[in-house]
Coordinates of C-alpha atoms in Angstrom, one line a residue:
X619 CA 146.1 121.7 110.9
X620 CA 145.9 125.4 111.9
X621 CA 148.8 127.5 112.3
X622 CA 150.1 126.8 116.1
X623 CA 149.7 123.2 115.5
X624 CA 152.1 123.6 112.7
X625 CA 154.8 125.5 114.7
X626 CA 154.2 123.5 117.4
X627 CA 155.6 120.0 115.4
X628 CA 158.3 122.1 113.0
X629 CA 159.7 123.1 116.9
X630 CA 159.9 119.1 118.1
X631 CA 160.9 117.8 115.0
X632 CA 164.3 120.4 114.5
X633 CA 165.2 119.8 118.2
X634 CA 164.5 115.7 117.2
X635 CA 166.5 116.3 114.3
X636 CA 169.9 117.8 115.8
X637 CA 169.6 115.3 119.0
X638 CA 169.7 112.4 116.3
X639 CA 172.4 114.1 114.0
X640 CA 174.3 114.2 117.6
X641 CA 173.6 111.3 118.0
X642 CA 174.9 110.1 114.9
X643 CA 178.3 112.1 113.5
X644 CA 178.4 114.0 111.0
X645 CA 179.9 111.2 108.9
X646 CA 177.7 109.0 109.4
X647 CA 175.9 107.8 106.4
X648 CA 172.7 108.5 105.6
X649 CA 170.7 105.4 104.4
X650 CA 167.4 107.0 103.4
X651 CA 169.6 109.7 101.2
X652 CA 171.9 107.6 99.1
X653 CA 175.2 109.5 98.8
X654 CA 174.3 112.2 101.7
X655 CA 176.2 112.6 104.9
X656 CA 174.9 113.7 108.1
X657 CA 177.2 116.8 106.9
X658 CA 174.9 117.1 104.3
X659 CA 171.7 116.5 105.4
X660 CA 172.5 119.5 108.8
X661 CA 173.7 121.9 105.6
X662 CA 170.9 121.6 103.5
X663 CA 167.9 121.3 106.2
X664 CA 169.9 124.4 108.2
X665 CA 169.9 126.4 104.9
X666 CA 166.2 125.5 104.1
X667 CA 165.6 126.8 107.6
X668 CA 167.4 130.4 106.6
X669 CA 166.2 130.4 103.5
X670 CA 162.2 130.2 104.3
X671 CA 162.8 132.0 107.6
X672 CA 164.2 135.9 105.3
X673 CA 161.8 135.0 103.0
X674 CA 159.3 135.7 106.1
X675 CA 161.2 138.0 108.0
X676 CA 162.5 140.3 104.3
X677 CA 158.3 139.8 103.0
X678 CA 160.2 138.9 99.8
X679 CA 158.2 138.6 96.8
X680 CA 159.9 136.3 95.1
X681 CA 162.3 133.5 97.0
X682 CA 165.3 134.6 96.0
X683 CA 169.2 132.4 95.9
X684 CA 170.2 129.6 99.0
X685 CA 172.6 131.3 101.1
X686 CA 176.2 128.9 100.9
X687 CA 176.6 126.3 103.4
X688 CA 179.2 127.3 106.4
X689 CA 182.4 125.7 106.9
X690 CA 181.7 124.0 109.7
X691 CA 181.6 120.1 110.8
X692 CA 180.6 118.8 114.0
X693 CA 179.8 119.8 117.1
X694 CA 179.7 123.6 115.2
X695 CA 177.4 122.5 112.2
X696 CA 174.4 121.1 114.5
X697 CA 174.9 124.1 116.5
X698 CA 174.5 126.2 113.1
X699 CA 172.0 124.2 112.9
X700 CA 170.0 124.3 116.3
X701 CA 170.3 128.1 115.4
X702 CA 168.8 127.9 111.9
X703 CA 166.2 126.1 113.2
X704 CA 165.6 128.6 115.8
X705 CA 165.7 131.8 113.7
X706 CA 162.9 129.7 111.6
X707 CA 160.6 129.3 114.6
X708 CA 161.1 132.9 116.0
X709 CA 160.6 134.3 112.7
X710 CA 157.6 132.2 112.3
X711 CA 155.8 132.8 115.8
X712 CA 156.6 136.5 115.5
X713 CA 154.7 137.2 111.9
X714 CA 151.5 138.5 111.7
X715 CA 149.1 135.9 110.6
X716 CA 148.6 138.2 107.9
X717 CA 151.5 138.5 106.8
X718 CA 152.6 139.2 102.9
X719 CA 155.4 137.2 101.5
X720 CA 156.6 134.3 98.1
X721 CA 154.9 130.6 98.2
X722 CA 155.4 128.2 95.6
X723 CA 152.7 125.8 95.9
X724 CA 149.1 126.1 94.2
X725 CA 147.8 125.0 97.0
X726 CA 149.4 127.4 99.6
X727 CA 146.8 127.7 102.0
X728 CA 145.1 130.6 104.2
X729 CA 148.2 132.6 104.3
X730 CA 151.7 132.9 103.4
X731 CA 152.5 131.9 106.9
X732 CA 150.0 128.9 107.4
X733 CA 151.9 128.3 103.8
X734 CA 155.4 128.4 105.3
X735 CA 154.7 126.7 108.6
X736 CA 153.3 123.7 107.4
X737 CA 155.8 124.0 104.6
X738 CA 158.9 123.2 107.1
X739 CA 156.9 121.4 109.4
X740 CA 156.9 118.7 106.6
X741 CA 160.5 119.2 105.0
X742 CA 162.0 118.7 108.5
X743 CA 159.8 116.1 109.4
X744 CA 161.1 114.0 106.6
X745 CA 164.6 115.2 107.2
X746 CA 164.2 114.2 110.4
X747 CA 163.3 110.9 109.7
X748 CA 166.4 110.7 107.5
X749 CA 168.7 111.6 110.6
X750 CA 167.2 109.1 112.9
X751 CA 167.7 106.4 109.6
X752 CA 171.9 107.6 109.8
X753 CA 171.4 107.5 114.3
X754 CA 169.9 104.0 113.7
X755 CA 167.1 102.6 116.7
X756 CA 163.5 103.0 115.9
X757 CA 162.6 106.5 114.6
X758 CA 160.3 109.0 116.2
X759 CA 156.2 108.6 115.5
X760 CA 154.1 110.8 113.3
X761 CA 150.6 111.6 114.0
X762 CA 148.1 109.7 111.5
X763 CA 146.5 113.5 110.7
X764 CA 150.0 115.2 110.5
X765 CA 151.1 112.8 107.9
X766 CA 147.6 113.1 105.9
X767 CA 147.9 116.9 105.5
X768 CA 151.7 115.6 104.3
X769 CA 150.4 114.0 102.0
X770 CA 147.8 116.3 100.4
X771 CA 150.9 118.8 100.1
X772 CA 152.5 116.2 98.4
X773 CA 149.9 114.5 95.6
X774 CA 147.8 118.0 95.3
X775 CA 151.1 120.8 96.2
X776 CA 154.1 119.9 94.8
X777 CA 153.1 117.2 91.7
X778 CA 150.4 119.7 90.4
X779 CA 153.1 122.4 89.8
X780 CA 154.8 122.4 86.2
X781 CA 157.8 120.6 87.0
X782 CA 156.7 117.4 88.6
X783 CA 157.9 114.4 86.3
X784 CA 155.2 112.1 87.4
X785 CA 154.1 111.7 83.8
X786 CA 152.6 109.0 81.8
X787 CA 152.7 108.8 77.5
X788 CA 150.1 106.8 78.0
X789 CA 146.8 108.2 80.6
X790 CA 146.9 106.4 83.4
X791 CA 145.0 106.5 86.9
X792 CA 146.5 105.8 90.4
X793 CA 145.1 105.9 93.9
X794 CA 146.7 107.0 96.8
X795 CA 144.3 105.7 100.2
X796 CA 145.9 106.2 103.9
X797 CA 143.5 103.1 105.4
X798 CA 143.9 104.2 109.4
X799 CA 142.5 108.1 108.5
X800 CA 139.2 108.3 107.5
X801 CA 137.0 107.8 105.0
X802 CA 138.6 111.4 103.7
X803 CA 142.5 110.1 103.6
X804 CA 142.6 108.7 99.7
X805 CA 143.5 110.9 96.6
X806 CA 143.3 109.7 92.5
X807 CA 145.9 111.1 90.5
X808 CA 145.1 110.8 86.5
X809 CA 148.5 110.8 84.9
X810 CA 149.3 111.9 81.3
X811 CA 152.1 114.1 79.8
X812 CA 151.1 116.8 81.3
X813 CA 151.0 118.0 85.0
X814 CA 149.4 115.3 86.9
X815 CA 145.8 115.7 87.9
X816 CA 145.0 115.2 91.5
X817 CA 141.8 115.2 93.6
X818 CA 140.6 113.9 97.3
X819 CA 138.5 111.2 96.9
X820 CA 137.8 108.2 95.2
X821 CA 137.0 109.1 91.8
X822 CA 136.3 106.4 89.4
X823 CA 138.6 103.3 88.6
X824 CA 142.0 102.8 89.1
X825 CA 144.5 101.2 88.0
X826 CA 146.3 100.5 91.0
X827 CA 146.4 101.6 94.7
X828 CA 149.0 102.4 96.9
X829 CA 147.9 102.4 100.4
X830 CA 148.8 101.5 103.8
X831 CA 149.4 103.1 107.6
X832 CA 149.2 107.4 106.8
X833 CA 152.6 107.1 108.8
X834 CA 154.2 104.5 106.5
X835 CA 152.5 106.0 103.3
X836 CA 153.5 109.3 104.1
X837 CA 156.9 108.3 104.3
X838 CA 156.5 106.1 101.3
X839 CA 155.2 108.8 99.1
X840 CA 158.7 110.3 99.7
X841 CA 160.5 107.8 99.0
X842 CA 161.9 107.1 102.1
X843 CA 160.5 103.5 102.8
X844 CA 158.7 100.9 100.0
X845 CA 155.1 101.3 99.9
X846 CA 153.1 99.5 102.5
X847 CA 150.9 97.6 100.1
X848 CA 150.4 98.2 96.0
X849 CA 147.5 96.4 94.8
X850 CA 146.2 97.0 90.7
X851 CA 149.0 97.1 88.3
X852 CA 152.7 97.2 89.7
X853 CA 154.0 99.5 87.6
X854 CA 152.6 102.4 88.8
X855 CA 154.0 102.1 91.6
X856 CA 157.3 101.7 90.5
X857 CA 156.3 104.5 88.4
X858 CA 156.3 106.9 91.6
X859 CA 159.5 105.1 93.1
X860 CA 161.1 106.5 89.5
X861 CA 159.5 109.4 88.5
X862 CA 157.9 111.5 91.6
X863 CA 161.5 112.2 92.9
X864 CA 161.0 116.3 94.5

């Protein structure tokens, strides 16, 4: 996907998040994030947006601390989130393609700008789903190609980091497959006591496979819903649910 595609998605998803939060009300429970109410979701996501905005705008060479959440609630908090989202989108849209700044995943993409556009598009999509879960009703769709991209970022980016808890004392092999997204939408993770090693291929035999439509699998791997289909050793699916928390 191109940076412009990520920015278009970020724009849409942020608007949908704010609309769902407004409809739900800030007191509403977020069923996909236990112990959170919509106010927590808005403070978190708006804070991430402002933090990412500062990294790009100030050309930071490290992430730096998050700012304190605002002493706002209700309509004022929703308005603050909308402003946070707009600041991020405007900053990324105005940044030059060769902008230099800090990134935090080993699979950072072609440029820091592309990294941040991608990361914030996925951050916002997952939390938009949370806001719509709090509101109730049918959630907005997620395009299969975008879902595949997000699965790839999660498996080959987040879980390639030393801080990943997805580990096993006994070597295990787990396959992940987006069943509706083409032959290359498959990943093989080798789990050991070290960070997982993931390749985007059906590389050898696997003990278990997590599969399903790309959009459902994307949400499942972010622990927002159950994995659509598990074949083989189901304990590996349980291991994912227990330890693959970002």
